[in-house]
Short mmCIF file of C-alpha atoms in Angstrom, two decimals:
data_model
loop_
_atom_site.label_atom_id
_atom_site.label_comp_id
_atom_site.label_asym_id
_atom_site.label_seq_id
_atom_site.Cartn_x
_atom_site.Cartn_y
_atom_site.Cartn_z
CA MET A 823 -264.65 87.97 199.85
CA GLN A 824 -267.35 88.16 197.23
CA MET A 825 -269.82 89.28 199.85
CA ALA A 826 -267.59 92.14 200.90
CA VAL A 827 -267.01 93.29 197.33
CA SER A 828 -270.70 93.17 196.49
CA LYS A 829 -271.60 95.05 199.66
CA LEU A 830 -269.01 97.71 198.85
CA LEU A 831 -270.37 98.13 195.33
CA LEU A 832 -273.97 98.27 196.58
CA ALA A 833 -272.99 100.94 199.11
CA ALA A 834 -271.23 103.07 196.59
CA THR A 835 -273.98 103.03 194.02
CA SER A 836 -277.04 103.61 196.11
CA ARG A 837 -278.48 106.02 193.54
CA LYS A 838 -278.74 105.76 189.80
CA SER A 839 -276.56 108.76 189.12
CA CYS A 840 -273.90 107.39 191.43
CA LYS A 841 -273.87 104.22 189.31
CA VAL A 842 -273.52 106.33 186.19
CA LEU A 843 -270.72 108.38 187.74
CA LEU A 844 -268.82 105.28 188.82
CA GLY A 845 -269.21 103.69 185.40
CA LEU A 846 -267.99 106.84 183.65
CA ARG A 847 -265.04 107.11 185.89
CA VAL A 848 -264.01 103.51 185.25
CA LEU A 849 -264.33 104.15 181.48
CA ALA A 850 -262.33 107.34 181.72
CA PHE A 851 -259.64 105.63 183.77
CA SER A 852 -259.25 102.80 181.29
CA ALA A 853 -259.32 105.14 178.26
CA THR A 854 -256.61 107.50 179.55
CA LEU A 855 -254.48 104.66 180.92
CA SER A 856 -254.56 102.82 177.56
CA ALA A 857 -253.77 106.01 175.71
CA ALA A 858 -250.75 106.58 177.93
CA ILE A 859 -249.54 103.00 177.60
CA VAL A 860 -250.01 102.77 173.82
CA MET A 861 -248.20 106.04 173.19
CA GLY A 862 -245.52 105.19 175.81
CA LEU A 863 -244.68 101.98 174.05
CA ASN A 864 -244.75 103.55 170.65
CA LYS A 865 -241.49 102.84 168.86
CA GLU A 866 -240.51 101.72 165.39
CA THR A 867 -237.15 101.00 163.87
CA LYS A 868 -236.58 100.79 160.18
CA THR A 869 -233.61 100.55 157.84
CA PHE A 870 -233.55 102.61 154.75
CA VAL A 871 -231.23 102.73 151.77
CA VAL A 872 -229.79 106.19 151.84
CA GLY A 873 -227.44 106.07 148.91
CA ASN A 874 -225.22 104.02 146.73
CA VAL A 875 -221.44 103.67 147.03
CA GLY A 876 -220.43 102.23 143.73
CA ASN A 877 -222.80 99.27 143.34
CA THR A 878 -223.51 98.50 146.98
CA PRO A 879 -226.44 100.27 148.65
CA VAL A 880 -225.71 102.05 151.93
CA LYS A 881 -228.27 101.37 154.63
CA ALA A 882 -229.00 103.44 157.67
CA THR A 883 -231.26 102.57 160.58
CA PHE A 884 -233.73 105.16 161.85
CA THR A 885 -235.89 104.93 164.91
CA ALA A 886 -239.17 106.74 165.60
CA LYS A 887 -239.73 107.07 169.31
CA PHE A 888 -242.35 109.06 171.18
CA GLN A 889 -239.59 110.77 173.21
CA HIS A 890 -238.45 112.61 170.10
CA THR A 891 -241.49 114.91 170.20
CA PRO A 892 -242.14 116.99 173.34
CA ALA A 893 -245.86 117.10 172.58
CA PHE A 894 -246.04 113.31 172.82
CA VAL A 895 -244.06 113.27 176.11
CA PHE A 896 -246.63 115.76 177.47
CA PHE A 897 -249.39 113.51 176.14
CA VAL A 898 -248.06 110.44 177.99
CA VAL A 899 -247.51 112.34 181.24
CA ALA A 900 -250.88 114.08 181.17
CA ASN A 901 -252.82 110.86 180.40
CA ALA A 902 -251.00 109.12 183.26
CA MET A 903 -251.95 111.95 185.61
CA VAL A 904 -255.60 111.95 184.58
CA SER A 905 -255.89 108.20 184.89
CA PHE A 906 -254.30 108.43 188.38
CA HIS A 907 -256.86 111.05 189.31
CA ASN A 908 -259.69 108.86 188.14
CA MET A 909 -258.34 105.93 190.04
CA LEU A 910 -258.18 108.08 193.20
CA MET A 911 -261.74 109.27 192.70
CA ILE A 912 -263.00 105.72 192.19
CA ALA A 913 -261.26 104.62 195.40
CA MET A 914 -262.74 107.61 197.29
CA GLN A 915 -266.27 106.80 196.04
CA LEU A 916 -265.96 103.17 196.99
CA SER A 917 -264.53 103.70 200.43
CA GLY A 918 -265.21 106.96 202.25
CA GLY A 919 -268.78 106.95 203.44
CA LYS A 920 -268.86 109.30 206.40
CA ARG A 921 -266.40 111.82 205.05
CA GLU A 922 -268.45 112.74 202.01
CA PHE A 923 -269.82 116.03 203.32
CA ALA A 924 -266.91 116.92 205.51
CA GLY A 925 -265.43 120.29 204.67
CA PHE A 926 -264.54 120.90 201.06
CA HIS A 927 -264.76 117.32 199.89
CA LEU A 928 -267.37 117.87 197.13
CA LEU A 929 -265.81 121.21 196.17
CA SER A 930 -262.33 119.77 195.78
CA VAL A 931 -263.70 116.85 193.71
CA ALA A 932 -265.44 119.29 191.39
CA ILE A 933 -262.39 121.58 191.05
CA LEU A 934 -260.03 118.66 190.49
CA ASP A 935 -262.34 117.30 187.80
CA MET A 936 -262.37 120.68 186.05
CA LEU A 937 -258.59 120.96 186.15
CA ASN A 938 -258.15 117.46 184.79
CA VAL A 939 -260.63 118.20 181.94
CA THR A 940 -258.50 121.12 180.86
CA LEU A 941 -255.27 119.08 181.22
CA ILE A 942 -256.44 116.14 179.14
CA SER A 943 -257.91 118.36 176.44
CA ALA A 944 -254.66 120.29 176.15
CA ALA A 945 -252.59 117.11 175.88
CA ALA A 946 -254.88 115.44 173.33
CA ASN A 947 -254.99 118.49 171.12
CA ALA A 948 -251.28 119.17 171.19
CA ALA A 949 -250.56 115.54 170.15
CA ALA A 950 -253.30 115.73 167.51
CA PHE A 951 -251.88 118.78 165.76
CA ILE A 952 -248.28 117.53 165.91
CA SER A 953 -249.37 114.20 164.37
CA GLU A 954 -251.32 116.12 161.70
CA VAL A 955 -248.03 117.78 160.68
CA GLY A 956 -246.39 114.38 160.72
CA LYS A 957 -249.10 112.87 158.59
CA ASN A 958 -249.54 115.56 155.99
CA GLY A 959 -246.24 117.42 156.16
CA ASN A 960 -246.13 121.18 155.80
CA LYS A 961 -245.20 122.57 152.40
CA HIS A 962 -244.67 126.16 153.61
CA ALA A 963 -242.15 125.20 156.28
CA ARG A 964 -240.60 122.41 154.14
CA TRP A 965 -241.37 119.72 156.74
CA ASP A 966 -241.71 116.25 155.17
CA LYS A 967 -244.33 113.83 156.29
CA ILE A 968 -243.08 110.82 158.17
CA CYS A 969 -246.18 108.62 158.15
CA ASP A 970 -245.47 107.08 154.79
CA ARG A 971 -242.21 105.63 156.08
CA PHE A 972 -243.13 104.77 159.69
CA VAL A 973 -246.61 103.34 159.20
CA THR A 974 -246.88 101.32 162.40
CA TYR A 975 -245.68 104.26 164.51
CA CYS A 976 -248.37 106.49 163.03
CA ASP A 977 -251.07 103.83 163.42
CA HIS A 978 -250.35 103.27 167.13
CA GLY A 979 -250.22 107.00 167.67
CA ALA A 980 -253.60 107.37 166.00
CA GLY A 981 -255.07 104.70 168.29
CA ALA A 982 -253.71 106.41 171.37
CA LEU A 983 -255.15 109.74 170.18
CA ILE A 984 -258.59 108.30 169.61
CA THR A 985 -258.76 106.80 173.09
CA ALA A 986 -257.48 110.08 174.56
CA PHE A 987 -260.24 112.01 172.84
CA ALA A 988 -262.80 109.49 174.18
CA GLY A 989 -261.26 110.30 177.59
CA VAL A 990 -261.76 114.07 176.98
CA VAL A 991 -265.45 113.59 176.30
CA LEU A 992 -265.85 111.29 179.30
CA MET A 993 -264.00 113.68 181.63
CA LEU A 994 -266.25 116.55 180.46
CA ILE A 995 -269.38 114.56 181.32
CA ILE A 996 -267.88 113.51 184.67
CA SER A 997 -266.98 117.16 185.47
CA ALA A 998 -270.56 118.28 184.61
CA ILE A 999 -271.97 115.62 186.94
CA SER A 1000 -269.57 116.70 189.76
CA ILE A 1001 -270.60 120.35 189.34
CA SER A 1002 -274.29 119.41 189.49
CA ARG A 1003 -273.54 117.32 192.62
CA LEU A 1004 -272.17 120.54 194.10
CA ALA A 1005 -275.48 122.36 193.45
CA GLN A 1006 -277.63 119.63 195.02
CA PRO A 1007 -275.46 117.54 197.25
CA TYR A 1008 -276.38 113.91 197.74
CA LYS A 1009 -274.46 111.05 199.22
CA CYS A 1010 -273.08 108.36 197.01
CA THR A 1011 -272.64 105.85 199.81
CA SER A 1012 -275.18 104.41 202.19
CA THR A 1013 -275.37 105.47 205.82
CA VAL A 1014 -274.06 102.09 206.95
CA ALA A 1015 -270.39 102.76 206.55
CA THR A 1016 -268.90 99.61 207.84
CA PRO A 1017 -269.86 96.21 206.34
CA SER A 1018 -271.09 93.84 208.99
CA VAL A 1019 -269.31 90.56 209.50
CA VAL A 1020 -271.77 88.09 208.07
CA PRO A 1021 -270.56 84.60 207.16
CA MET B 710 -271.81 146.61 199.17
CA VAL B 711 -269.64 143.57 199.14
CA LYS B 712 -271.90 142.02 196.57
CA LEU B 713 -271.60 145.05 194.35
CA THR B 714 -267.78 145.08 194.45
CA LYS B 715 -267.73 141.36 193.78
CA ARG B 716 -270.01 141.80 190.81
CA ILE B 717 -267.95 144.67 189.43
CA GLY B 718 -264.80 142.63 190.00
CA ALA B 719 -266.22 139.74 187.99
CA LEU B 720 -267.24 142.11 185.19
CA VAL B 721 -263.81 143.64 185.08
CA LEU B 722 -262.24 140.15 184.99
CA ARG B 723 -264.43 139.17 182.09
CA LEU B 724 -263.63 142.41 180.28
CA VAL B 725 -259.88 141.77 180.62
CA ALA B 726 -260.30 138.16 179.50
CA PHE B 727 -262.24 139.38 176.44
CA GLY B 728 -259.45 141.86 175.76
CA ALA B 729 -256.74 139.24 176.07
CA ALA B 730 -258.52 136.79 173.77
CA LEU B 731 -259.16 139.55 171.27
CA ALA B 732 -255.56 140.62 171.41
CA ALA B 733 -254.32 137.05 170.84
CA LEU B 734 -256.63 136.79 167.87
CA ILE B 735 -255.53 140.04 166.26
CA VAL B 736 -251.83 139.58 166.80
CA MET B 737 -251.94 136.12 165.31
CA VAL B 738 -253.97 137.22 162.29
CA THR B 739 -251.73 140.15 161.48
CA SER B 740 -248.51 138.12 161.73
CA ARG B 741 -247.15 137.89 158.27
CA GLU B 742 -243.65 138.11 156.93
CA ARG B 743 -242.05 137.75 153.62
CA ALA B 744 -238.50 136.47 153.43
CA SER B 745 -236.30 135.55 150.52
CA PHE B 746 -233.23 133.42 150.47
CA PHE B 747 -231.41 131.91 147.54
CA ALA B 748 -233.77 133.68 145.12
CA VAL B 749 -236.67 131.81 146.65
CA SER B 750 -239.29 134.00 148.25
CA LEU B 751 -241.40 132.53 150.99
CA GLU B 752 -244.16 134.20 152.91
CA ALA B 753 -245.00 133.04 156.41
CA LYS B 754 -248.66 133.50 157.38
CA TYR B 755 -250.74 132.11 160.19
CA THR B 756 -252.76 130.01 157.72
CA ASP B 757 -249.67 127.86 157.00
CA MET B 758 -250.15 125.85 160.12
CA ALA B 759 -253.43 124.17 161.03
CA ALA B 760 -252.71 124.71 164.73
CA PHE B 761 -252.51 128.44 164.28
CA LYS B 762 -255.83 128.49 162.38
CA TYR B 763 -257.44 126.54 165.23
CA PHE B 764 -255.92 129.04 167.72
CA VAL B 765 -257.51 131.96 165.82
CA ILE B 766 -260.87 130.24 165.61
CA ALA B 767 -260.89 129.25 169.31
CA ASN B 768 -259.95 132.74 170.48
CA ALA B 769 -262.62 134.25 168.25
CA VAL B 770 -265.26 132.03 169.77
CA VAL B 771 -264.06 132.84 173.27
CA SER B 772 -264.02 136.61 172.54
CA VAL B 773 -267.58 136.64 171.23
CA TYR B 774 -268.77 134.50 174.17
CA SER B 775 -267.11 136.83 176.73
CA PHE B 776 -268.53 139.87 175.04
CA LEU B 777 -272.08 138.37 175.21
CA VAL B 778 -271.79 137.21 178.78
CA MET B 779 -270.71 140.69 179.94
CA PHE B 780 -274.18 141.90 179.24
CA LEU B 781 -276.03 139.13 181.01
CA PRO B 782 -278.31 140.52 183.76
CA LYS B 783 -277.64 139.46 187.26
CA GLU B 784 -280.86 137.60 188.07
CA SER B 785 -281.06 135.72 184.78
CA LEU B 786 -281.50 131.96 184.97
CA LEU B 787 -278.80 131.53 182.33
CA TRP B 788 -276.07 131.86 184.98
CA LYS B 789 -276.21 128.10 185.61
CA PHE B 790 -275.59 127.60 181.90
CA VAL B 791 -272.70 130.02 182.10
CA VAL B 792 -270.81 127.74 184.47
CA VAL B 793 -270.81 124.85 181.95
CA LEU B 794 -270.05 127.13 179.04
CA ASP B 795 -267.17 128.70 180.99
CA LEU B 796 -265.77 125.20 181.41
CA VAL B 797 -266.13 124.52 177.69
CA MET B 798 -264.47 127.80 176.82
CA THR B 799 -261.57 127.05 179.14
CA MET B 800 -261.17 123.69 177.41
CA LEU B 801 -261.17 125.43 174.01
CA LEU B 802 -258.58 127.98 175.18
CA THR B 803 -256.23 125.48 176.70
CA SER B 804 -256.47 123.02 173.79
CA SER B 805 -255.80 125.75 171.18
CA LEU B 806 -252.97 127.24 173.20
CA SER B 807 -251.38 123.86 173.70
CA ALA B 808 -251.63 122.93 170.04
CA ALA B 809 -250.21 126.24 168.82
CA LEU B 810 -247.42 126.02 171.42
CA ALA B 811 -246.47 122.50 170.28
CA VAL B 812 -246.26 123.52 166.61
CA ALA B 813 -244.43 126.79 167.37
CA GLN B 814 -241.91 124.84 169.48
CA VAL B 815 -241.16 122.68 166.43
CA GLY B 816 -240.84 125.83 164.32
CA LYS B 817 -238.38 127.35 166.75
CA LYS B 818 -236.21 124.36 167.60
CA GLY B 819 -236.95 122.03 164.75
CA ASN B 820 -237.14 118.23 165.13
CA ALA B 821 -233.78 116.69 164.25
CA ASN B 822 -235.11 113.16 164.32
CA ALA B 823 -237.84 113.85 161.74
CA GLY B 824 -235.62 116.10 159.57
CA TRP B 825 -237.69 119.20 160.24
CA LEU B 826 -235.64 122.40 160.20
CA PRO B 827 -236.56 125.37 162.37
CA ILE B 828 -237.99 128.28 160.45
CA CYS B 829 -237.56 131.03 163.06
CA GLY B 830 -234.12 131.88 161.67
CA GLN B 831 -235.62 132.87 158.35
CA VAL B 832 -238.78 134.75 159.55
CA PRO B 833 -237.90 136.18 162.97
CA LYS B 834 -240.64 138.85 163.01
CA PHE B 835 -243.30 136.22 162.35
CA CYS B 836 -241.95 134.13 165.19
CA ASP B 837 -241.98 137.08 167.56
CA GLN B 838 -245.53 137.96 166.76
CA VAL B 839 -246.66 134.37 167.15
CA THR B 840 -244.95 134.34 170.53
CA GLY B 841 -246.83 137.52 171.51
CA ALA B 842 -250.14 135.96 170.47
CA LEU B 843 -249.40 132.83 172.51
CA ILE B 844 -248.59 134.90 175.61
CA ALA B 845 -251.86 136.82 175.24
CA GLY B 846 -253.69 133.49 174.87
CA PHE B 847 -252.01 132.25 178.06
CA VAL B 848 -253.18 135.33 179.95
CA ALA B 849 -256.72 134.74 178.60
CA LEU B 850 -256.52 131.15 179.85
CA VAL B 851 -255.44 132.06 183.40
CA LEU B 852 -258.21 134.70 183.58
CA TYR B 853 -260.75 132.16 182.33
CA VAL B 854 -259.76 129.63 185.00
CA LEU B 855 -260.37 132.41 187.66
CA LEU B 856 -263.69 133.27 185.98
CA LEU B 857 -264.70 129.65 186.03
CA LEU B 858 -264.03 129.43 189.77
CA TYR B 859 -265.92 132.68 190.27
CA SER B 860 -269.06 131.59 188.37
CA LEU B 861 -268.97 128.27 190.16
CA HIS B 862 -268.90 130.17 193.49
CA SER B 863 -271.70 132.59 192.54
CA VAL B 864 -274.04 129.91 191.28
CA VAL B 865 -273.71 126.98 193.62
CA ASP B 866 -272.40 128.31 196.93
CA PRO B 867 -269.73 125.63 197.26
CA PHE B 868 -268.70 126.43 200.77
CA LEU B 869 -272.12 125.20 201.89
CA LEU B 870 -272.77 128.29 203.92
CA GLN B 871 -276.52 127.87 203.70
CA LYS B 872 -276.51 124.24 204.69
CA SER B 873 -276.70 123.35 208.41
#
């Protein structure tokens, strides 16, 4: 089992830039997946005193969920899609040896990487600007800030945003490497496609 | 002959993308409305929201870049650089459009859970102009994606026609 895994990894990273590409893809996959998960589980419930009836305070419970804001829903969905794309690319790099130059393989990898770069940058920026409004409020539109009341919600959202932006930078580098691979094609797997059965 | 029509087509595409980004910029900057209700006067400008300011800046950068690339000579070595810069400009465009759209959606529908009221009822002309600017930005984005694919094609020959 360990022999097979090490053979597979050796085959997939026969050149230095292939190692770099694989490492970057793993990082981008983990960054976008953790951003999606942290924002997806982002929820906080708090009770506030909203008024007084006579001498007894009236309490009301408010919940802050990520589903309340469409920008955060887009954020979760887009991060999930980009992490799925990265997982697919990692699987393709580790497995398909002979099919690498067949047809439009390299071209489709480059185009998919470019599309995913734009997708993740759109999602991260939309969530960033919405949370800026939530953190600072907006005097002109009379929108109150919510971060002073729901502190944990805002903190988790900030963590998810930071990892998503790390994913944006990583995806940009990966896309640049894929485009340069298009200009000078090289194989990322060895010519021995099938691992031999060695005890 | 085919090469010439392709080159002219790319130039026309870049000119239209420049026009769309410039239009988005101008329409957003000139959107301004003054409304008064209950003896309180409020003026809605694009500088009120950070997302709209970012939209204006991003579209300005993209317009200047498109204008400069239109004059790049055909055999220049900078075309390889143009591919990466086109990708960066597409990223700028989509991020600014997405951010402005997210904030404008809150302005139009409000966010009942956060207690944010929609403002489009009070400043309808401002909202219409912002919508127009966002549409122009979307057109610029689509054109830039096409331009990105075209510059990729002209620089790297992705269909591997020269490889045996």
